[in-house]
């Protein structure tokens, strides 16, 4: 059975395949309940660009998200997260030069199950397929891909990517496990008080992110690192004494500019700090969450340590849920 041509294209650090994909990763498996051979819907505003070139095997998906390259801990992606999935003939077609055999838009349900937007269902023939999935880790649509390259990406977006080569489809119903990686970098600033300082809260925080203009390669999930900063500071998510921001990968040893407005020592007037934040190891690597310990003194901010930690989950307003 073949689904009707549906509508939309969504889009988006490095690949993670599961054992089922012929790769050496262990994943948390959550079975899909998409099992009926229903036809697709007709919501043009939500599905423009969905395609399915035919086949009788129903292919379903469920998705988990890896928190960090080091620990490999995983959890289901959040409900209502939008995902776009592409399927190409394995070993023959190339995402940069051929159209996908199928392309579908999905929304996450509870426990990481993916359901086709407007009841879209992917049908493929028997054979080997290369799968790619992209998301913004939110209900916002991913960017559009053309010839395997995304449209221009923005800072402040948690782009997710997954790919798996030569996955065999050989039965009437198949559930493919997706393990997303973060394709951007995350900065977390955690304040502690210096001698004689009582910290109350961060009123606001801004940082200068990398210059925009980068794109993602659909077949690798790699976002080209920026080498310069943009000219406009951006607001960080704030939660108590922690500030967080997700930005495009960066390759430079020049420091970032951080501006803090802080309530301290019970003074009703916030204190202002502007400081250069060092960039570790010549850049901010995709998939890493960098935790900076910042010590606040009367007139200075120092950074005694910076390390890579688990990716900080954010709430629906972008504020970090920290500690995690």
Coordinates of C-alpha atoms in Angstrom, one line a residue:
X1 CA 0.0 0.0 0.0
X2 CA 1.3 3.4 -0.8
X3 CA 0.7 6.6 1.1
X4 CA -0.4 9.7 -0.7
X5 CA 2.0 12.5 -1.3
X6 CA 1.9 14.7 1.7
X7 CA 3.2 18.1 2.4
X8 CA 6.3 19.9 4.4
X9 CA 10.0 19.6 5.0
X10 CA 11.6 20.0 8.3
X11 CA 15.3 19.5 9.1
X12 CA 19.1 19.1 11.1
X13 CA 25.9 16.6 15.6
X14 CA 27.4 13.4 14.6
X15 CA 25.8 10.0 13.8
X16 CA 24.7 7.3 16.2
X17 CA 23.4 4.0 14.8
X18 CA 22.0 1.2 16.8
X19 CA 22.9 -2.5 16.6
X20 CA 19.8 -2.9 14.4
X21 CA 21.4 -0.5 12.0
X22 CA 24.6 -2.6 11.8
X23 CA 26.4 -0.2 14.1
X24 CA 27.8 -0.9 17.6
X25 CA 25.5 1.3 19.7
X26 CA 23.1 0.0 22.3
X27 CA 19.9 1.9 22.5
X28 CA 16.8 2.0 24.6
X29 CA 14.0 0.4 22.5
X30 CA 10.5 1.7 22.7
X31 CA 8.1 0.0 20.4
X32 CA 6.0 1.9 18.0
X33 CA 2.2 1.4 17.9
X34 CA 1.9 2.5 14.3
X35 CA 0.6 -0.7 12.8
X36 CA -2.4 0.0 10.6
X37 CA -2.2 0.3 6.9
X38 CA -4.1 3.6 7.0
X39 CA -3.9 6.2 4.3
X40 CA -2.3 9.5 4.8
X41 CA -4.1 12.7 5.6
X42 CA -4.3 15.9 3.6
X43 CA -3.2 18.7 5.9
X44 CA -1.2 20.7 3.3
X45 CA 0.0 23.3 5.8
X46 CA 1.7 20.6 7.9
X47 CA 2.9 18.0 5.4
X48 CA 4.0 19.8 2.2
X49 CA 6.9 17.8 0.6
X50 CA 6.2 14.4 2.2
X51 CA 6.9 11.7 -0.3
X52 CA 6.6 7.9 -0.7
X53 CA 7.6 6.2 -3.9
X54 CA 6.0 2.9 -3.2
X55 CA 6.4 -0.4 -1.5
X56 CA 4.3 -2.7 0.7
X57 CA 6.3 -2.7 3.9
X58 CA 5.1 -0.4 6.6
X59 CA 8.1 1.3 8.3
X60 CA 7.6 2.9 11.8
X61 CA 10.0 4.7 14.0
X62 CA 10.7 5.5 17.6
X63 CA 13.3 8.0 18.9
X64 CA 15.7 8.4 21.8
X65 CA 18.1 11.3 22.5
X66 CA 21.7 10.8 23.6
X67 CA 22.7 13.3 26.2
X68 CA 26.5 13.4 25.7
X69 CA 29.2 11.8 23.6
X70 CA 31.0 10.6 26.8
X71 CA 28.3 9.0 28.9
X72 CA 26.0 7.7 26.1
X73 CA 23.0 7.9 28.4
X74 CA 19.7 8.1 26.4
X75 CA 16.1 9.0 27.0
X76 CA 13.0 9.3 24.7
X77 CA 12.6 12.6 22.9
X78 CA 9.9 14.8 24.3
X79 CA 6.3 14.6 23.2
X80 CA 5.3 17.0 20.5
X81 CA 8.9 17.2 19.0
X82 CA 8.8 17.4 15.2
X83 CA 11.0 15.1 13.2
X84 CA 11.7 14.7 9.5
X85 CA 12.8 11.3 8.2
X86 CA 14.5 10.6 4.8
X87 CA 15.0 7.1 3.2
X88 CA 17.4 6.5 0.3
X89 CA 18.3 3.3 -1.5
X90 CA 21.3 1.9 0.5
X91 CA 24.7 1.7 -1.2
X92 CA 23.5 3.3 -4.5
X93 CA 21.8 6.7 -4.1
X94 CA 23.5 9.7 -2.6
X95 CA 21.5 12.3 -0.6
X96 CA 23.4 15.1 -2.3
X97 CA 22.4 14.1 -5.8
X98 CA 19.2 12.0 -5.7
X99 CA 15.7 12.4 -4.4
X100 CA 14.8 10.3 -1.4
X101 CA 12.7 7.1 -1.9
X102 CA 10.5 8.4 0.9
X103 CA 10.4 11.5 3.2
X104 CA 8.0 11.8 6.1
X105 CA 7.2 14.3 8.8
X106 CA 6.5 13.0 12.3
X107 CA 5.6 14.2 15.7
X108 CA 6.7 12.5 18.9
X109 CA 4.1 10.9 21.2
X110 CA 4.7 9.7 24.7
X111 CA 7.7 7.5 25.3
X112 CA 9.4 8.5 22.1
X113 CA 7.0 6.9 19.6
X114 CA 6.8 8.8 16.3
X115 CA 3.5 9.3 14.5
X116 CA 3.2 10.6 11.0
X117 CA 1.8 14.2 10.7
X118 CA -1.7 14.0 9.2
X119 CA -1.5 10.2 9.5
X120 CA 1.5 9.9 7.1
X121 CA 2.9 6.4 6.9
X122 CA 6.1 5.3 5.2
X123 CA 6.0 2.3 2.9
X124 CA 9.1 0.8 1.3
X125 CA 10.0 -2.2 -0.8
X126 CA 12.3 -5.0 0.3
X127 CA 16.0 -4.0 0.3
X128 CA 18.7 -1.9 2.0
X129 CA 18.0 1.7 2.8
X130 CA 20.0 4.6 4.2
X131 CA 17.9 6.6 6.8
X132 CA 18.4 10.1 8.1
X133 CA 16.4 12.0 10.6
X134 CA 16.6 15.7 11.7
X135 CA 14.8 17.8 14.3
X136 CA 15.0 21.0 16.3
X137 CA 14.2 19.1 19.5
X138 CA 11.1 21.1 19.8
X139 CA 7.7 21.7 18.1
X140 CA 9.4 24.0 15.6
X141 CA 10.0 22.8 12.1
X142 CA 13.6 21.8 11.1
X143 CA 15.2 23.7 8.2
X144 CA 14.8 22.6 4.6
X145 CA 17.4 20.4 2.9
X146 CA 18.3 20.8 -0.8
X147 CA 20.8 18.3 -2.4
X148 CA 21.7 17.1 1.0
X149 CA 22.5 20.5 2.4
X150 CA 20.3 22.4 4.9
X151 CA 19.2 26.0 4.7
X152 CA 21.1 28.5 6.9
X153 CA 21.0 27.5 10.5
X154 CA 20.5 29.7 13.6
X155 CA 22.0 30.0 17.1
X156 CA 19.7 29.2 20.0
X157 CA 18.3 26.0 18.3
X158 CA 19.0 22.5 19.5
X159 CA 19.5 20.8 16.1
X160 CA 19.3 17.0 16.3
X161 CA 20.6 14.4 13.7
X162 CA 20.6 10.7 13.2
X163 CA 21.7 8.5 10.3
X164 CA 22.0 4.8 9.6
X165 CA 23.4 3.1 6.5
X166 CA 22.2 -0.1 4.8
X167 CA 19.3 -0.9 7.1
X168 CA 17.5 -4.0 5.8
X169 CA 13.8 -3.8 5.2
X170 CA 12.5 -7.3 4.6
X171 CA 9.1 -7.7 6.3
X172 CA 5.7 -6.2 6.1
X173 CA 6.1 -4.3 9.4
X174 CA 9.4 -2.8 10.6
X175 CA 10.2 -0.5 13.5
X176 CA 13.4 1.4 13.1
X177 CA 15.1 2.8 16.3
X178 CA 16.4 6.3 16.0
X179 CA 19.1 7.6 18.4
X180 CA 19.5 11.4 18.0
X181 CA 22.7 13.3 18.7
X182 CA 23.0 17.0 19.4
X183 CA 24.5 18.8 16.5
X184 CA 25.3 22.1 18.3
X185 CA 27.2 23.1 21.4
X186 CA 25.8 24.3 24.7
X187 CA 27.2 26.8 27.2
X188 CA 26.2 26.6 30.8
X189 CA 27.4 29.3 33.3
X190 CA 27.0 28.4 36.9
X191 CA 27.7 31.2 39.4
X192 CA 29.3 30.8 42.9
X193 CA 30.0 33.6 45.4
X194 CA 33.4 34.9 46.1
X195 CA 34.6 36.2 49.5
X196 CA 32.1 38.5 51.2
X197 CA 29.5 38.1 48.4
X198 CA 25.9 36.9 48.9
X199 CA 24.5 35.8 45.5
X200 CA 20.7 36.1 45.1
X201 CA 19.9 35.6 41.4
X202 CA 20.8 36.3 37.8
X203 CA 18.6 39.1 36.5
X204 CA 19.7 38.7 32.9
X205 CA 22.6 37.3 30.9
X206 CA 23.7 37.9 27.3
X207 CA 26.5 36.3 25.3
X208 CA 27.9 36.8 21.8
X209 CA 27.3 33.6 19.8
X210 CA 29.0 32.4 16.6
X211 CA 28.3 34.1 13.3
X212 CA 25.3 32.5 11.5
X213 CA 25.5 31.2 8.0
X214 CA 26.4 27.6 8.7
X215 CA 24.7 24.6 7.2
X216 CA 24.3 20.9 8.0
X217 CA 25.2 17.9 5.8
X218 CA 22.3 15.5 5.8
X219 CA 24.5 12.4 5.4
X220 CA 26.9 13.2 8.3
X221 CA 25.0 15.6 10.6
X222 CA 28.0 17.9 10.6
X223 CA 27.4 21.6 10.9
X224 CA 30.3 23.6 9.5
X225 CA 31.9 25.5 12.5
X226 CA 31.9 29.3 12.4
X227 CA 35.3 31.0 12.8
X228 CA 34.0 34.4 14.0
X229 CA 31.4 35.7 16.4
X230 CA 28.3 37.6 15.4
X231 CA 27.8 41.2 16.2
X232 CA 24.6 41.0 18.2
X233 CA 24.5 39.6 21.8
X234 CA 21.7 37.2 22.6
X235 CA 19.8 36.5 25.8
X236 CA 20.7 33.3 27.7
X237 CA 18.1 31.1 29.5
X238 CA 18.3 31.9 33.2
X239 CA 17.4 29.7 36.1
X240 CA 18.5 31.0 39.6
X241 CA 22.3 31.2 39.4
X242 CA 22.6 29.3 36.2
X243 CA 22.6 30.7 32.6
X244 CA 22.5 28.5 29.5
X245 CA 22.6 29.0 25.7
X246 CA 22.7 26.6 22.7
X247 CA 24.9 27.8 19.8
X248 CA 26.3 26.6 16.5
X249 CA 29.7 24.9 16.6
X250 CA 32.7 27.3 16.8
X251 CA 36.3 27.1 15.8
X252 CA 38.3 29.9 17.4
X253 CA 40.5 30.7 20.4
X254 CA 39.1 34.2 20.8
X255 CA 36.9 34.6 23.9
X256 CA 33.2 35.1 24.0
X257 CA 31.7 38.2 25.6
X258 CA 29.4 37.6 28.6
X259 CA 27.3 40.3 30.2
X260 CA 25.6 39.6 33.6
X261 CA 23.1 41.5 35.6
X262 CA 23.0 40.1 39.2
X263 CA 21.2 40.7 42.4
X264 CA 23.7 40.3 45.2
X265 CA 24.3 41.4 48.8
X266 CA 20.6 42.3 49.1
X267 CA 21.1 45.5 47.0
X268 CA 17.9 46.3 45.2
X269 CA 20.0 47.6 42.2
X270 CA 21.4 44.8 40.1
X271 CA 25.2 44.7 39.6
X272 CA 26.6 44.7 36.1
X273 CA 29.5 42.6 34.9
X274 CA 31.0 42.3 31.5
X275 CA 33.7 39.6 31.0
X276 CA 35.5 37.6 28.4
X277 CA 34.7 33.9 28.5
X278 CA 37.6 31.6 27.4
X279 CA 37.0 29.0 24.7
X280 CA 38.5 25.6 25.6
X281 CA 40.7 23.7 23.1
X282 CA 40.3 26.2 20.3
X283 CA 36.5 25.8 19.8
X284 CA 33.1 24.6 20.9
X285 CA 32.6 21.1 19.6
X286 CA 29.3 19.8 18.3
X287 CA 27.5 17.6 20.9
X288 CA 29.3 19.0 23.9
X289 CA 27.7 20.9 26.8
X290 CA 30.4 23.1 28.4
X291 CA 29.9 23.8 32.1
X292 CA 31.7 27.0 33.3
X293 CA 32.2 27.6 37.0
X294 CA 32.1 31.4 37.5
X295 CA 33.2 33.0 40.7
X296 CA 31.6 36.4 41.4
X297 CA 33.6 38.9 43.4
X298 CA 32.8 42.6 44.1
X299 CA 34.1 43.8 40.7
X300 CA 35.3 40.7 38.8
X301 CA 34.2 37.4 37.4
X302 CA 36.7 34.6 37.1
X303 CA 36.4 31.1 35.6
X304 CA 38.4 28.6 37.6
X305 CA 37.2 25.6 35.6
X306 CA 35.4 24.6 32.5
X307 CA 34.4 21.0 31.6
X308 CA 32.2 18.9 29.4
X309 CA 29.0 17.6 31.2
X310 CA 25.7 16.1 30.3
X311 CA 23.5 18.2 28.0
X312 CA 21.2 20.4 30.1
X313 CA 17.5 19.8 29.4
X314 CA 15.5 23.0 28.9
X315 CA 11.9 23.7 29.6
X316 CA 9.3 25.1 27.1
X317 CA 10.5 28.6 27.7
X318 CA 14.2 27.8 27.1
X319 CA 15.2 28.0 30.7
X320 CA 17.6 25.3 31.9
X321 CA 16.3 22.6 34.2
X322 CA 19.4 22.5 36.3
X323 CA 20.8 20.6 38.1
X324 CA 19.8 17.7 36.0

